[in-house]
Amino acid sequence: MRFLLVQHRPPVRVPRALIIIQNLSVPTDRRVWLECQALVQAGWGVTVICPRGAGEAAHRVLDGVSIHTYAPPRPAAGLLGFLWEFTYCWLRAAALSVKVARNEGFDVLQACNPPDTYWLLGLGYRMFGKRFVYDQHDLCPELLEVKLGRRGGPLHRVQVWLERASYRTADHVIVTNDHGRMLANTRGGVPPEGVSIVRSAPDPDVMARGAAAPELRNGRENLVCYLGIMGAQDGVDRLVNAIDHYVHTLGRHDTQFGLLGFGDCLDDLRRQVTRRGLDDHVTFTGKVAVPEITRWLSTAALGVTPDPKNDFNDYATMNKTLEYMAYGLPVVSFDLVETRRSAEDAALYIDRDDDLAFAQGIAALIDDPARRRLMGKIGRARIEDDLCWSVQARTYVEVYEQLAGVSPAKVRTG
């Protein structure tokens, strides 16, 4: 009788990532959700800790991602409000991270800013052999200056210190553009090999023009859309001024304006629109998911990026601009450095800090359909060829594989 000796290999543990984000939930934050999906597709286990959106559970598993949430704080106002918000969210995220460490485990902790406070959590977990990735979405020193209307002073120095602590605690830093990499190298002292650019690029297979929904135009010939967060730094109040000029100064009633999104300023923006007699010309949608975004942007003639020129907006990569381009829409934008780098000839740039000039730019494109079609084709081609998420995802996953020293996908097939 022959005996077959079978060697049993112990199961290989799949490495896991824990991603912490404070300013949005997932999948509402489309950049973070794309990161999650990239890791899942590469064979990683992924857990997210974030604030709880309306109607969401404390814990759920969505598309392979384990999502733990906490009740968000009330909207902050002023310096003390921001300090309370940051402290509350940090403590809730820290408590959930301990729960995740015990029940699910993780090998790499990724903290997405703002704020720049989770480096301390990263430092603590590094003592237990975890790796720490700092995913810098925004420049917090400049962002806080815009939000609070203050420049320089002790608060700015504290923000720079927190940012530097995040840089120096991280095993690797991820930024969204070349300016972010330059600041990580200079302001943060991070060596070039310690920084990777992962642009906030849309997935052109998911965000693509579909059938128009003419009813969204409210009986008018054209539709112009804004898509994004509505906070103090986003310039949506400037857009309302431009709409006022478009309707009342230029005397045009051919265009409906769709404002898609939510944020701290939404209620005030609604009041401004009513006060200016623009309710029939402006539609607020509130929070929208990709299917609804597709309906609106597939119907629109163009997209607008009204973020005013300042030290923060100049060097931020605007997700909305790239998403307009994914839907083949031309863009009207104030002349921001990174927006020009992203959109190139797909945008009309307003080089004056003037809301009437912004309205005139919208009117100029509305009146030139051939130019709009050409700009839309240029933008869509840039998303498909240079700025698509599949290219960025490869860089992002490579960061994790280098930190873990293994490719989970290769482990599973090896």
Coordinates of N, CA and C in Angstrom, one line a residue, residues 34-35 38 41 198-206 382-398:
L34 N -12.2 55.3 -4.5 CA -11.4 54.7 -5.5 C -10.1 54.1 -5.0
E35 N -9.5 54.7 -4.0 CA -8.3 54.1 -3.3 C -8.7 52.7 -2.7
A38 N -9.1 50.2 -5.4 CA -7.9 49.8 -6.0 C -7.2 48.7 -5.1
Q41 N -9.0 45.3 -5.2 CA -8.7 44.6 -6.5 C -7.3 44.1 -6.5
V198 N -0.4 60.8 -6.4 CA -1.6 60.1 -6.8 C -2.7 61.1 -7.1
R199 N -2.9 61.5 -8.3 CA -3.9 62.5 -8.6 C -5.3 62.1 -8.4
S200 N -6.2 63.0 -8.0 CA -7.6 62.7 -7.8 C -8.3 62.6 -9.1
A201 N -8.1 61.5 -9.8 CA -8.6 61.4 -11.2 C -9.9 60.6 -11.2
P202 N -10.8 60.9 -12.0 CA -12.0 60.1 -12.1 C -11.8 58.8 -12.9
D203 N -12.7 57.9 -12.7 CA -12.7 56.7 -13.5 C -13.5 56.9 -14.8
P204 N -12.9 57.0 -16.0 CA -13.6 57.3 -17.2 C -14.7 56.3 -17.6
D205 N -14.5 55.1 -17.0 CA -15.5 54.0 -17.3 C -16.8 54.2 -16.5
V206 N -16.7 54.9 -15.3 CA -17.8 55.1 -14.4 C -18.4 56.5 -14.7
R382 N -8.0 64.0 -22.3 CA -7.0 64.1 -21.2 C -7.4 63.1 -20.1
I383 N -8.7 63.0 -19.7 CA -9.0 62.0 -18.7 C -8.7 60.6 -19.2
E384 N -9.0 60.3 -20.4 CA -8.8 58.9 -20.9 C -7.3 58.6 -21.0
D385 N -6.5 59.6 -21.4 CA -5.1 59.3 -21.8 C -4.1 59.6 -20.7
D386 N -4.3 60.7 -19.9 CA -3.3 61.1 -19.0 C -3.7 61.1 -17.5
L387 N -5.0 61.4 -17.3 CA -5.4 61.7 -15.9 C -6.4 60.6 -15.4
C388 N -6.6 59.5 -16.1 CA -7.5 58.5 -15.6 C -7.1 57.8 -14.4
W389 N -8.0 57.3 -13.6 CA -7.8 56.7 -12.3 C -6.9 55.4 -12.4
S390 N -7.1 54.7 -13.5 CA -6.3 53.4 -13.6 C -4.8 53.6 -13.6
V391 N -4.3 54.8 -14.1 CA -2.9 55.1 -14.1 C -2.5 55.5 -12.6
Q392 N -3.4 56.3 -12.0 CA -3.1 56.7 -10.6 C -3.1 55.5 -9.6
A393 N -4.1 54.6 -9.9 CA -4.2 53.4 -9.0 C -3.0 52.6 -9.0
R394 N -2.3 52.4 -10.1 CA -1.1 51.6 -10.1 C 0.0 52.2 -9.2
T395 N 0.1 53.5 -9.2 CA 1.1 54.2 -8.3 C 0.7 54.0 -6.8
Y396 N -0.6 54.2 -6.6 CA -1.1 54.0 -5.2 C -0.9 52.7 -4.7
V397 N -1.2 51.6 -5.4 CA -1.0 50.2 -4.9 C 0.4 49.9 -4.8
E398 N 1.3 50.5 -5.6 CA 2.7 50.2 -5.5 C 3.3 50.7 -4.2

